[in-house]
Each structure stands twice: as C-alpha cells, then as structure tokens.
Short mmCIF file of C-alpha atoms in Angstrom, two decimals:
data_model
loop_
_atom_site.label_atom_id
_atom_site.label_comp_id
_atom_site.label_asym_id
_atom_site.label_seq_id
_atom_site.Cartn_x
_atom_site.Cartn_y
_atom_site.Cartn_z
CA UNK A 56 24.72 -5.01 47.96
CA UNK A 57 28.33 -4.00 47.56
CA UNK A 58 28.89 -6.93 45.23
CA UNK A 59 25.89 -5.97 43.17
CA UNK A 60 27.13 -2.39 42.87
CA UNK A 61 30.61 -3.48 41.86
CA UNK A 62 29.08 -5.88 39.35
CA UNK A 63 26.97 -3.08 37.86
CA UNK A 64 30.02 -0.82 37.77
CA UNK A 65 32.15 -3.39 36.00
CA UNK A 66 29.57 -4.05 33.30
CA UNK A 67 28.22 -0.52 33.03
CA UNK A 68 29.11 -0.21 29.35
CA UNK A 69 27.45 -3.46 28.46
CA UNK A 70 24.37 -2.64 30.54
CA UNK A 71 23.99 0.78 28.88
CA UNK A 72 24.42 -0.91 25.49
CA UNK A 73 21.60 -3.35 26.29
CA UNK A 74 19.48 -0.54 27.71
CA UNK A 75 19.77 1.37 24.41
CA UNK A 76 19.62 -1.70 22.19
CA UNK A 77 16.45 -3.30 23.50
CA UNK A 78 14.02 -0.41 22.76
CA UNK A 79 15.61 -0.06 19.31
CA UNK A 80 15.09 -3.76 18.57
CA UNK A 81 11.51 -3.57 19.86
CA UNK A 82 10.87 -0.64 17.53
CA UNK A 83 12.57 -2.49 14.67
CA UNK A 84 10.47 -5.64 14.98
CA UNK A 85 7.29 -3.74 15.78
CA UNK A 86 4.56 -4.33 13.24
CA UNK A 87 1.47 -2.88 14.91
CA UNK A 88 0.80 0.58 13.43
CA UNK A 89 -0.90 1.91 16.59
CA UNK A 90 2.14 1.43 18.80
CA UNK A 91 4.45 3.43 16.57
CA UNK A 92 2.03 6.29 16.06
CA UNK A 93 3.59 8.44 18.80
CA UNK A 94 6.93 8.44 16.98
CA UNK A 95 5.16 9.05 13.69
CA UNK A 96 3.48 12.08 15.23
CA UNK A 97 6.89 13.39 16.22
CA UNK A 98 8.18 12.81 12.70
CA UNK A 99 5.29 14.74 11.18
CA UNK A 100 5.42 17.64 13.68
CA UNK A 101 9.17 18.19 13.96
CA UNK A 102 10.92 16.52 11.03
CA UNK A 103 8.48 17.43 8.24
CA UNK A 104 9.02 21.23 8.53
CA UNK A 105 12.81 20.73 8.28
CA UNK A 106 12.39 18.56 5.19
CA UNK A 107 10.11 21.15 3.66
CA UNK A 108 12.55 24.01 4.09
CA UNK A 109 15.38 21.97 2.56
CA UNK A 110 13.05 20.79 -0.16
CA UNK A 111 12.18 24.36 -1.11
CA UNK A 112 15.89 24.95 -1.83
CA UNK A 113 16.54 21.76 -3.81
CA UNK A 114 13.36 22.29 -5.78
CA UNK A 115 14.98 25.23 -7.60
CA UNK A 116 17.46 22.93 -9.28
CA UNK A 117 14.73 20.67 -10.55
CA UNK A 118 12.42 23.36 -11.92
CA UNK A 119 13.27 22.69 -15.56
CA UNK A 120 12.56 18.97 -15.26
CA UNK A 121 9.28 19.66 -13.44
CA UNK A 122 8.33 22.18 -16.10
CA UNK A 123 8.93 19.66 -18.88
CA UNK A 124 6.80 17.04 -17.18
CA UNK A 125 4.06 19.62 -16.59
CA UNK A 126 3.95 20.48 -20.31
CA UNK A 127 3.46 16.82 -21.18
CA UNK A 128 0.84 16.43 -18.50
CA UNK A 129 -0.98 19.53 -19.63
CA UNK A 130 -1.08 18.26 -23.15
CA UNK A 131 -2.63 14.97 -22.02
CA UNK A 132 -5.17 16.81 -19.86
CA UNK A 133 -6.18 19.05 -22.74
CA UNK A 134 -6.64 16.03 -24.92
CA UNK A 135 -8.72 14.40 -22.23
CA UNK A 136 -10.80 17.56 -21.76
CA UNK A 137 -11.71 17.72 -25.44
CA UNK A 138 -12.62 14.05 -25.47
CA UNK A 139 -14.74 14.54 -22.40
CA UNK A 140 -16.52 17.53 -23.92
CA UNK A 141 -17.27 15.46 -26.95
CA UNK A 142 -18.60 12.64 -24.74
CA UNK A 143 -20.81 15.09 -22.84
CA UNK A 144 -22.22 16.34 -26.09
CA UNK A 145 -22.99 12.78 -27.10
CA UNK A 146 -24.46 12.10 -23.66
CA UNK A 147 -27.02 14.94 -23.97
CA UNK A 148 -28.13 13.31 -27.18
CA UNK A 149 -28.30 9.81 -25.66
CA UNK A 150 -29.72 10.85 -22.20
CA UNK A 151 -26.86 9.46 -20.11
CA UNK A 152 -26.06 11.11 -16.73
CA UNK A 153 -23.47 13.74 -17.64
CA UNK A 154 -22.55 14.77 -14.08
CA UNK A 155 -20.87 11.46 -13.45
CA UNK A 156 -17.54 12.43 -11.86
CA UNK A 157 -16.89 10.47 -8.65
CA UNK A 158 -13.20 11.40 -8.26
CA UNK A 159 -11.69 14.63 -6.89
CA UNK A 160 -7.96 15.26 -7.22
CA UNK A 161 -5.86 17.44 -4.92
CA UNK A 162 -2.28 18.22 -5.93
CA UNK A 163 0.42 18.16 -3.25
CA UNK A 164 4.22 18.43 -3.15
CA UNK A 165 6.16 15.43 -1.94
CA UNK A 166 8.62 16.81 0.59
CA UNK A 167 10.19 13.55 1.67
CA UNK A 168 10.40 9.95 0.46
CA UNK A 169 12.09 7.28 2.56
CA UNK A 170 14.32 4.65 0.97
CA UNK A 171 14.43 1.66 3.27
CA UNK A 172 14.26 -1.82 1.77
CA UNK A 173 11.17 -2.88 3.69
CA UNK A 174 8.75 -0.18 4.82
CA UNK A 175 8.63 3.14 2.99
CA UNK A 176 6.67 6.31 3.48
CA UNK A 177 6.15 9.65 1.76
CA UNK A 178 5.41 12.96 3.45
CA UNK A 179 3.31 15.45 1.46
CA UNK A 180 2.64 19.08 2.33
CA UNK A 181 -1.16 18.95 2.46
CA UNK A 182 -3.10 17.99 5.57
CA UNK A 183 -6.49 18.01 7.22
CA UNK A 184 -6.73 21.80 6.60
CA UNK A 185 -6.92 20.99 2.89
CA UNK A 186 -9.52 18.28 3.37
CA UNK A 187 -7.19 15.28 3.39
CA UNK A 188 -8.44 12.22 5.26
CA UNK A 189 -6.75 8.96 6.19
CA UNK A 190 -7.08 6.14 3.65
CA UNK A 191 -7.17 8.20 0.49
CA UNK A 192 -5.47 6.93 -2.64
CA UNK A 193 -2.36 8.81 -3.84
CA UNK A 194 -1.32 8.79 -7.49
CA UNK A 195 1.18 10.61 -9.72
CA UNK A 196 0.91 11.45 -13.38
CA UNK A 197 1.97 7.99 -14.57
CA UNK A 198 1.18 5.57 -11.76
CA UNK A 199 0.25 4.94 -8.17
CA UNK A 200 2.08 6.14 -5.06
CA UNK A 201 0.21 4.75 -2.06
CA UNK A 202 -2.44 5.41 0.58
CA UNK A 203 -2.56 8.25 3.14
CA UNK A 204 -2.23 7.25 6.78
CA UNK A 205 -1.38 9.81 9.47
CA UNK A 206 -2.95 13.20 8.76
CA UNK A 207 -1.83 16.35 10.59
CA UNK A 208 -3.10 19.86 9.94
CA UNK A 209 -0.38 20.63 7.35
CA UNK A 210 1.36 17.35 6.61
CA UNK A 211 0.30 13.85 5.65
CA UNK A 212 2.21 10.60 5.85
CA UNK A 213 1.57 8.30 2.91
CA UNK A 214 2.24 4.54 2.99
CA UNK A 215 4.26 4.02 -0.16
CA UNK A 216 3.57 1.38 -2.79
CA UNK A 217 7.10 0.27 -1.83
CA UNK A 218 5.89 -1.07 1.54
CA UNK A 219 5.52 -4.70 2.45
CA UNK A 220 1.98 -4.28 3.75
CA UNK A 221 0.52 -2.59 0.69
CA UNK A 222 -0.95 -4.60 -2.16
CA UNK A 223 -2.53 -3.05 -5.23
CA UNK A 224 -5.31 -4.71 -7.23
CA UNK A 225 -4.25 -4.62 -10.91
CA UNK A 226 -5.43 -5.88 -14.26
CA UNK A 227 -3.04 -7.16 -16.94
CA UNK A 228 -4.15 -6.06 -20.40
CA UNK A 229 -5.04 -7.23 -23.01
CA UNK A 230 -5.93 -10.56 -21.33
CA UNK A 231 -7.84 -8.81 -18.50
CA UNK A 232 -6.44 -11.04 -15.73
CA UNK A 233 -6.67 -9.57 -12.23
CA UNK A 234 -3.99 -9.95 -9.58
CA UNK A 235 -2.40 -8.32 -6.55
CA UNK A 236 0.72 -6.21 -7.18
CA UNK A 237 3.33 -6.08 -4.44
CA UNK A 238 6.80 -4.66 -4.14
CA UNK A 239 9.75 -6.97 -4.89
CA UNK A 240 11.92 -5.29 -2.16
CA UNK A 241 14.73 -4.98 -4.72
CA UNK A 242 14.76 -1.90 -6.92
CA UNK A 243 12.16 0.90 -6.59
CA UNK A 244 10.64 0.11 -9.99
CA UNK A 245 10.37 -3.70 -9.82
CA UNK A 246 7.04 -5.06 -8.62
CA UNK A 247 5.72 -8.64 -8.35
CA UNK A 248 2.36 -10.27 -9.09
CA UNK A 249 2.39 -13.82 -7.68
CA UNK A 250 -1.25 -14.94 -7.86
CA UNK A 251 -2.00 -15.26 -11.56
CA UNK A 252 -3.00 -18.76 -12.66
CA UNK A 253 -1.02 -20.48 -15.37
CA UNK A 254 -4.11 -20.89 -17.54
CA UNK A 255 -4.22 -17.14 -18.24
CA UNK A 256 -2.37 -15.85 -21.30
CA UNK A 257 0.20 -13.28 -20.31
CA UNK A 258 3.01 -12.06 -22.50
CA UNK A 259 6.06 -9.90 -21.85
CA UNK A 260 5.35 -6.18 -22.43
CA UNK A 261 1.66 -6.54 -21.50
CA UNK A 262 0.37 -3.35 -19.89
CA UNK A 263 -0.48 -3.43 -16.17
CA UNK A 264 -3.19 -1.03 -14.97
CA UNK A 265 -5.29 -0.48 -11.85
CA UNK A 266 -8.35 -2.70 -11.78
CA UNK A 267 -10.83 -0.26 -10.25
CA UNK A 268 -11.90 -2.92 -7.73
CA UNK A 269 -10.59 -0.96 -4.74
CA UNK A 270 -12.24 2.31 -3.83
CA UNK A 271 -8.91 4.13 -3.47
CA UNK A 272 -7.83 4.52 -7.08
CA UNK A 273 -9.66 5.30 -10.30
CA UNK A 274 -9.94 2.59 -12.92
CA UNK A 275 -7.37 2.14 -15.69
CA UNK A 276 -4.34 4.09 -14.50
CA UNK A 277 -1.48 2.51 -16.46
CA UNK A 278 1.30 1.61 -14.04
CA UNK A 279 3.91 -0.42 -15.87
CA UNK A 280 4.54 -3.39 -18.09
CA UNK A 281 5.38 -7.06 -17.63
CA UNK A 282 9.16 -7.57 -17.77
CA UNK A 283 9.57 -11.26 -16.79
CA UNK A 284 7.31 -14.32 -16.42
CA UNK A 285 8.60 -16.98 -14.02
CA UNK A 286 6.60 -20.19 -14.40
CA UNK A 287 9.01 -22.57 -12.66
CA UNK A 288 9.00 -21.42 -9.05
CA UNK A 289 5.36 -22.29 -8.32
CA UNK A 290 3.28 -25.22 -9.70
CA UNK A 291 -0.04 -23.34 -9.90
CA UNK A 292 0.72 -19.67 -10.27
CA UNK A 293 2.89 -17.50 -12.48
CA UNK A 294 5.29 -15.18 -10.73
CA UNK A 295 5.32 -12.02 -12.82
CA UNK A 296 7.78 -9.17 -12.52
CA UNK A 297 6.41 -5.78 -13.47
CA UNK A 298 8.59 -2.81 -14.38
CA UNK A 299 6.99 0.51 -13.40
CA UNK A 300 6.98 3.28 -15.99
CA UNK A 301 8.47 5.79 -13.54
CA UNK A 302 10.35 5.54 -10.27
CA UNK A 303 7.95 6.59 -7.50
CA UNK A 304 10.87 7.83 -5.34
CA UNK A 305 11.80 10.43 -7.95
CA UNK A 306 8.37 12.07 -8.10
CA UNK A 307 7.93 15.58 -6.76
CA UNK A 308 4.17 16.08 -7.23
CA UNK A 309 1.40 13.77 -6.00
CA UNK A 310 -2.35 13.81 -6.48
CA UNK A 311 -4.56 12.75 -3.62
CA UNK A 312 -7.74 11.07 -4.84
CA UNK A 313 -10.96 11.41 -2.92
CA UNK A 314 -13.85 9.25 -3.99
CA UNK A 315 -17.24 10.98 -3.64
CA UNK A 316 -19.10 7.71 -3.90
CA UNK A 317 -17.10 6.02 -1.15
CA UNK A 318 -19.86 6.30 1.46
CA UNK A 319 -22.31 4.64 -0.95
CA UNK A 320 -19.86 1.83 -1.61
CA UNK A 321 -19.06 1.31 2.06
CA UNK A 322 -22.72 1.15 3.02
CA UNK A 323 -23.15 -1.59 0.40
CA UNK A 324 -20.14 -3.50 1.75
CA UNK A 325 -21.47 -3.38 5.35
CA UNK A 326 -23.26 -6.57 6.43
CA UNK A 327 -27.06 -6.25 6.78
CA UNK A 328 -28.27 -5.73 10.31
CA UNK B 111 36.07 24.64 27.35
CA UNK B 112 38.52 22.66 25.31
CA UNK B 113 38.88 23.52 21.61
CA UNK B 114 38.44 19.90 20.50
CA UNK B 115 35.19 19.61 22.47
CA UNK B 116 33.83 22.64 20.62
CA UNK B 117 34.90 21.06 17.33
CA UNK B 118 33.09 17.89 18.33
CA UNK B 119 29.91 19.80 19.08
CA UNK B 120 29.76 21.73 15.83
CA UNK B 121 30.71 18.70 13.75
CA UNK B 122 27.68 16.75 15.02
CA UNK B 123 24.87 18.72 13.27
CA UNK B 124 27.12 19.24 10.24
CA UNK B 125 27.65 15.51 9.73
CA UNK B 126 24.00 14.74 10.52
CA UNK B 127 22.61 17.23 8.00
CA UNK B 128 25.14 16.21 5.32
CA UNK B 129 24.15 12.60 5.76
CA UNK B 130 20.41 13.20 5.72
CA UNK B 131 20.13 15.74 2.96
CA UNK B 132 23.06 14.94 0.68
CA UNK B 133 24.50 11.46 1.04
CA UNK B 134 21.27 9.59 1.72
CA UNK B 135 19.94 10.81 -1.62
CA UNK B 136 22.75 9.24 -3.66
CA UNK B 137 20.67 6.15 -4.42
CA UNK B 138 23.37 4.31 -6.36
CA UNK B 139 22.10 1.14 -8.15
CA UNK B 140 18.76 1.37 -6.42
CA UNK B 141 19.42 1.18 -2.69
CA UNK B 142 23.03 1.99 -1.94
CA UNK B 143 23.64 5.17 0.03
CA UNK B 144 27.09 5.91 1.47
CA UNK B 145 27.02 6.19 5.27
CA UNK B 146 29.16 9.29 5.63
CA UNK B 147 28.18 9.98 9.27
CA UNK B 148 30.50 7.18 10.43
CA UNK B 149 33.23 9.77 9.90
CA UNK B 150 32.09 11.25 13.21
CA UNK B 151 32.71 8.01 15.08
CA UNK B 152 36.11 7.71 13.44
CA UNK B 153 37.34 11.13 14.52
CA UNK B 154 35.97 10.82 18.06
CA UNK B 155 38.90 10.90 20.53
CA UNK B 156 40.08 7.63 22.00
CA UNK B 157 40.15 9.07 25.51
CA UNK B 158 36.42 9.76 25.82
CA UNK B 159 34.41 7.76 28.37
CA UNK B 160 32.67 4.80 26.76
CA UNK B 161 29.30 5.76 28.33
CA UNK B 162 29.32 9.21 26.72
CA UNK B 163 30.37 7.59 23.44
CA UNK B 164 27.39 5.21 23.52
CA UNK B 165 25.01 8.10 24.21
CA UNK B 166 26.49 10.14 21.34
CA UNK B 167 26.21 7.15 19.00
CA UNK B 168 22.62 6.53 20.01
CA UNK B 169 21.66 10.19 19.52
CA UNK B 170 23.33 10.28 16.11
CA UNK B 171 21.75 7.02 14.97
CA UNK B 172 18.24 7.73 16.17
CA UNK B 173 18.30 11.28 14.69
CA UNK B 174 19.18 9.86 11.28
CA UNK B 175 16.45 7.23 11.63
CA UNK B 176 13.85 9.84 12.50
CA UNK B 177 14.87 12.07 9.59
CA UNK B 178 14.89 9.21 7.09
CA UNK B 179 11.86 7.38 8.55
CA UNK B 180 13.82 4.15 9.10
CA UNK B 181 12.96 1.54 11.77
CA UNK B 182 15.92 2.32 14.12
CA UNK B 183 18.43 0.47 11.92
CA UNK B 184 21.04 3.23 12.12
CA UNK B 185 20.71 3.48 15.89
CA UNK B 186 21.22 -0.26 16.38
CA UNK B 187 24.27 -0.44 14.12
CA UNK B 188 25.78 2.77 15.55
CA UNK B 189 25.64 1.70 19.20
CA UNK B 190 26.96 -1.74 18.23
CA UNK B 191 29.95 -0.31 16.39
CA UNK B 192 30.74 2.10 19.27
CA UNK B 193 30.34 -0.70 21.83
CA UNK B 194 32.87 -2.79 19.92
CA UNK B 195 35.22 0.12 19.16
CA UNK B 196 37.69 -0.62 22.03
CA UNK B 197 38.07 -4.12 20.55
CA UNK B 198 38.88 -2.70 17.11
CA UNK B 199 41.43 -0.29 18.62
CA UNK B 200 42.99 -3.18 20.54
CA UNK B 201 43.27 -5.26 17.38
CA UNK B 202 44.89 -2.41 15.43
CA UNK B 203 47.27 -0.96 18.03
CA UNK B 204 47.98 -4.06 20.10
CA UNK B 205 50.03 -3.59 23.24
CA UNK B 206 51.07 -0.05 22.42
CA UNK B 207 47.46 1.07 22.74
CA UNK B 208 47.69 2.56 26.24
CA UNK B 209 50.93 4.36 25.42
CA UNK B 210 49.50 5.92 22.26
CA UNK B 211 46.30 7.01 24.02
CA UNK B 212 48.11 8.53 26.99
CA UNK B 213 50.47 10.41 24.67
CA UNK B 214 47.45 11.77 22.79
CA UNK B 215 48.55 10.39 19.42
CA UNK B 216 45.21 8.71 18.74
CA UNK B 217 44.65 10.99 15.76
CA UNK B 218 46.82 8.78 13.60
CA UNK B 219 44.00 6.21 13.64
CA UNK B 220 41.61 8.61 11.89
CA UNK B 221 43.93 8.56 8.85
CA UNK B 222 44.33 4.79 8.99
CA UNK B 223 42.49 3.02 6.17
CA UNK B 224 42.30 -0.20 8.18
CA UNK B 225 40.54 1.57 11.07
CA UNK B 226 38.07 3.30 8.72
CA UNK B 227 37.38 0.02 6.94
CA UNK B 228 36.81 -1.89 10.17
CA UNK B 229 34.45 0.70 11.72
CA UNK B 230 32.51 1.12 8.47
CA UNK B 231 32.47 -2.61 7.78
CA UNK B 232 31.12 -3.51 11.21
CA UNK B 233 28.42 -0.84 10.94
CA UNK B 234 27.37 -1.94 7.46
CA UNK B 235 27.39 -5.61 8.49
CA UNK B 236 24.91 -4.98 11.35
CA UNK B 237 22.89 -2.63 9.15
CA UNK B 238 22.42 -5.14 6.34
CA UNK B 239 21.99 -8.14 8.68
CA UNK B 240 18.90 -6.31 9.99
CA UNK B 241 17.78 -6.02 6.36
CA UNK B 242 18.49 -9.71 5.85
CA UNK B 243 16.37 -10.71 8.85
CA UNK B 244 13.35 -9.05 7.28
CA UNK B 245 13.88 -9.82 3.59
CA UNK B 246 15.78 -13.13 3.77
CA UNK B 247 17.53 -12.36 0.47
CA UNK B 248 21.20 -13.45 0.75
CA UNK B 249 22.15 -12.29 -2.73
CA UNK B 250 21.06 -8.69 -2.26
CA UNK B 251 22.53 -8.76 1.26
CA UNK B 252 25.98 -9.59 -0.10
CA UNK B 253 25.73 -7.14 -2.97
CA UNK B 254 24.42 -4.24 -0.86
CA UNK B 255 26.90 -4.89 1.93
CA UNK B 256 29.99 -5.02 -0.28
CA UNK B 257 29.08 -2.06 -2.50
CA UNK B 258 27.86 0.14 0.32
CA UNK B 259 30.93 -0.66 2.41
CA UNK B 260 33.40 0.09 -0.37
CA UNK B 261 31.70 3.35 -1.37
CA UNK B 262 31.45 4.50 2.28
CA UNK B 263 35.09 3.72 3.01
CA UNK B 264 36.22 5.49 -0.14
CA UNK B 265 34.17 8.62 0.59
CA UNK B 266 35.13 8.83 4.27
CA UNK B 267 38.80 8.28 3.45
CA UNK B 268 38.73 11.01 0.81
CA UNK B 269 36.93 13.47 3.11
CA UNK B 270 39.34 12.83 5.99
CA UNK B 271 42.26 13.18 3.58
CA UNK B 272 41.13 16.58 2.40
CA UNK B 273 40.52 17.99 5.83
CA UNK B 274 42.75 16.55 8.48
CA UNK B 275 40.35 16.51 11.43
CA UNK B 276 42.39 15.74 14.53
CA UNK B 277 40.64 15.91 17.84
CA UNK B 278 43.27 14.20 19.91
CA UNK B 279 45.84 16.98 20.14
#
C-alpha cells in the first residue's frame, strides 16, 4: 500500500497528464454524433450568446460591405420577381398550376463559423422559435452552406459544407453530368468531385450547380466552376476540383430552406408496407 | 494575495478572448491562425506546481476548443506542451536551472526567443500532427506547421517585447 502510494506520488504529474489526455483523445476520435451532443448543447447554450454579443459589435464594421451585397441581391430578386410575374401571366393563359412554390426561405445571421481542417460548423441566430427544424438545407446568396443539425430555441448549429461527412449532389453544366461534391480539406473554396466517369465531357470553367435530387436544396443554385480536371490519379473516374464563387466562411447572412413538399417526397421514399 | 497571482488571473480571460475573437479570425492563406494564447504559458512562473500548471493548461485549451468548435485539439496540445515544459527549461538553462528558479530570475526566459520558439513549436507540432492523423496530407502538414509556427513566434515575441510581462519578481 505504501509502495503504491509512493509510486502514485512520484508519477503524479504523468498520471494527471494521462487523466486529462485520454478524454480529450476520445473526444477527438469520436465520430458518433449522438455521443457528442451533450457538449454541443453546452456550446449552443453558453458559447452562442457570447459569440452573438461580439458579433453585434464587429458587424458595424462590415455594414458597408453587407449593404453592397444586399443591393446586388435585391436587384437579382427584382429581376426574378418580374420574370415570375410574367410566367404567372403566361400560366393563366396556358392553365398551369400557378401556386407552385414548394420552397420557403428564412433569413438568419451567421454568428459563428468554425475553421478547423476537418469538421466545421456554423451557428445561426434562429431556432425552433422561428420554425427551424433539424435537417433543413442552408444556402447563401451565391451557393450552399450546409444542413441544420442541433436546434435550440434561439440558436441552430449547421453542419458546414466544409465537413468531411457532408456530400452535395451537383450537376456540371452544360454536359449535365451528376456527381457528389465534397470538401478538399485544403482551402475553404476548393471542393472535389471524384465520381464522374471519364466518358463524360467536362471542360475547365464549366458551371457547377445543385442537382435538385436531394430534398434539402432547390434546383439550379450555381455554386462554382471547374478549376482543374485530374484524369491520371484514377483509371475510371475524373477527379475534378471545383472553385466556389464565394468563401462560405466569410458569409454573414444565411437562408434556411424549408421544403413544403418534403412529407410527400418522404412518403414516396418509404418502402411499401 | 500576491500581485503576480492577480496578474495571472486577469491575464487568463484577456488572452482567451483575444485568441478567440481576434487572432483566430486572421485566416492567413486559408487555414493559418496565429496561436497567441501560448503567450500565457510562456509568462507562467517557473516556480508553480506542475499539477496546477496542467489544470490551467487544460482549462485554457478546452475553453478555446469550445469557443471555436474544435475537437479538443487545443486542449491536447496545451497539456502536452505544459507536461514537457520542465524538459524545455532543463535544455535551455542546463545546470543553472535550480539556481535561477530559486533566485526568482525566471522572467528572463519569457524574453528568450529560443524558449518562445520551443514552446510554440512543440504546441504547433502536436496540433498539426492531430490534423495529419485525420487528413493524411503531409504537404499541407509541413506548410501549415512551418507558417503557423513562424507567425505565432513572431507575434508572441513582438507582444512580449512591447509589454514586459514579468511574473517571477
């Protein structure tokens, strides 16, 4: 007993080091999302308000930039509205359903964006009080941001597009080839598509847009363009690097997309009983 | 209560908030952020009990991880660098270590570029090895490690030069 105690006393520093290191390593290598949800809850409840108060100060210095981007966005929306009105007018003539609008957008401020090289998250200042649910698509004015995950009453944690577990179904135009877009883990604007067959014709500067196959995002949001085609690394598939139009980490405003038809689609996807 | 202990206590949130809200948003060349909070480990007195040091390092690291939503990488590298700190001090001061500590002249180390470089380098090495384990990309590991280390050392050295923080008086 005495020996044991003296042993513990001699190596007390090392034992404390191990005692602190092991839970950290467990958390580091943890991949199951359920197990880390307690810590995520803490982040949303305690850390998010601090980020928001700091964000409200730093936002003042970015007002001009935000204003400029809003003017551009407004112009595009106006253009879209007039086109839509024209289409509706044509639809009444041609008897097409004119109330066809499955997507609802909710604007939210991004109060925090993490910058790790593996798993990234956003925190936005809208929550279940504003009708946000888990697994909603999140977009910005020129691209895609991610999917909502943990929802609290006032804050929501969004899995970023810059996360190793998130893949986005995209179409490369004008050839119309469909592939899965993933993050390259290098810079925040470089993405990779690695499952496009060599028989498809893809050129540099082709536009990459959402395919509309998933229920999270609307069809045809232009994300970026092809910057490099690597045909040598794989015998069957091209490895395509895509440069995003805008850095998702620099965005301040996000739109959360809710799909009104999602229950219809999910009931179709369910196996017959 | 000792004056230097008070200094230590108020420096903690100051360094933490500066790291989280200012220096972690630098985002040089994509993913390089200077780790300015290592300054706190550098100015910590040499006389402090190693157990308290480990607890301080863990608290600092895990707070930064929680604020920045990182998977405990800062906590792991912080406790590792504090655990190996006596070794670094031994390497730098050699046999005169005990004499310098007992005379309370440990503050000279906080101005020593070699000491700053070793503490920062060890921290950044552990930090980016954890990155390497997940990504397996040796090229970006080398690039990120070298750039991040140099920028951190430069910034910490400049900050310590402007304000001579000495806690060992």
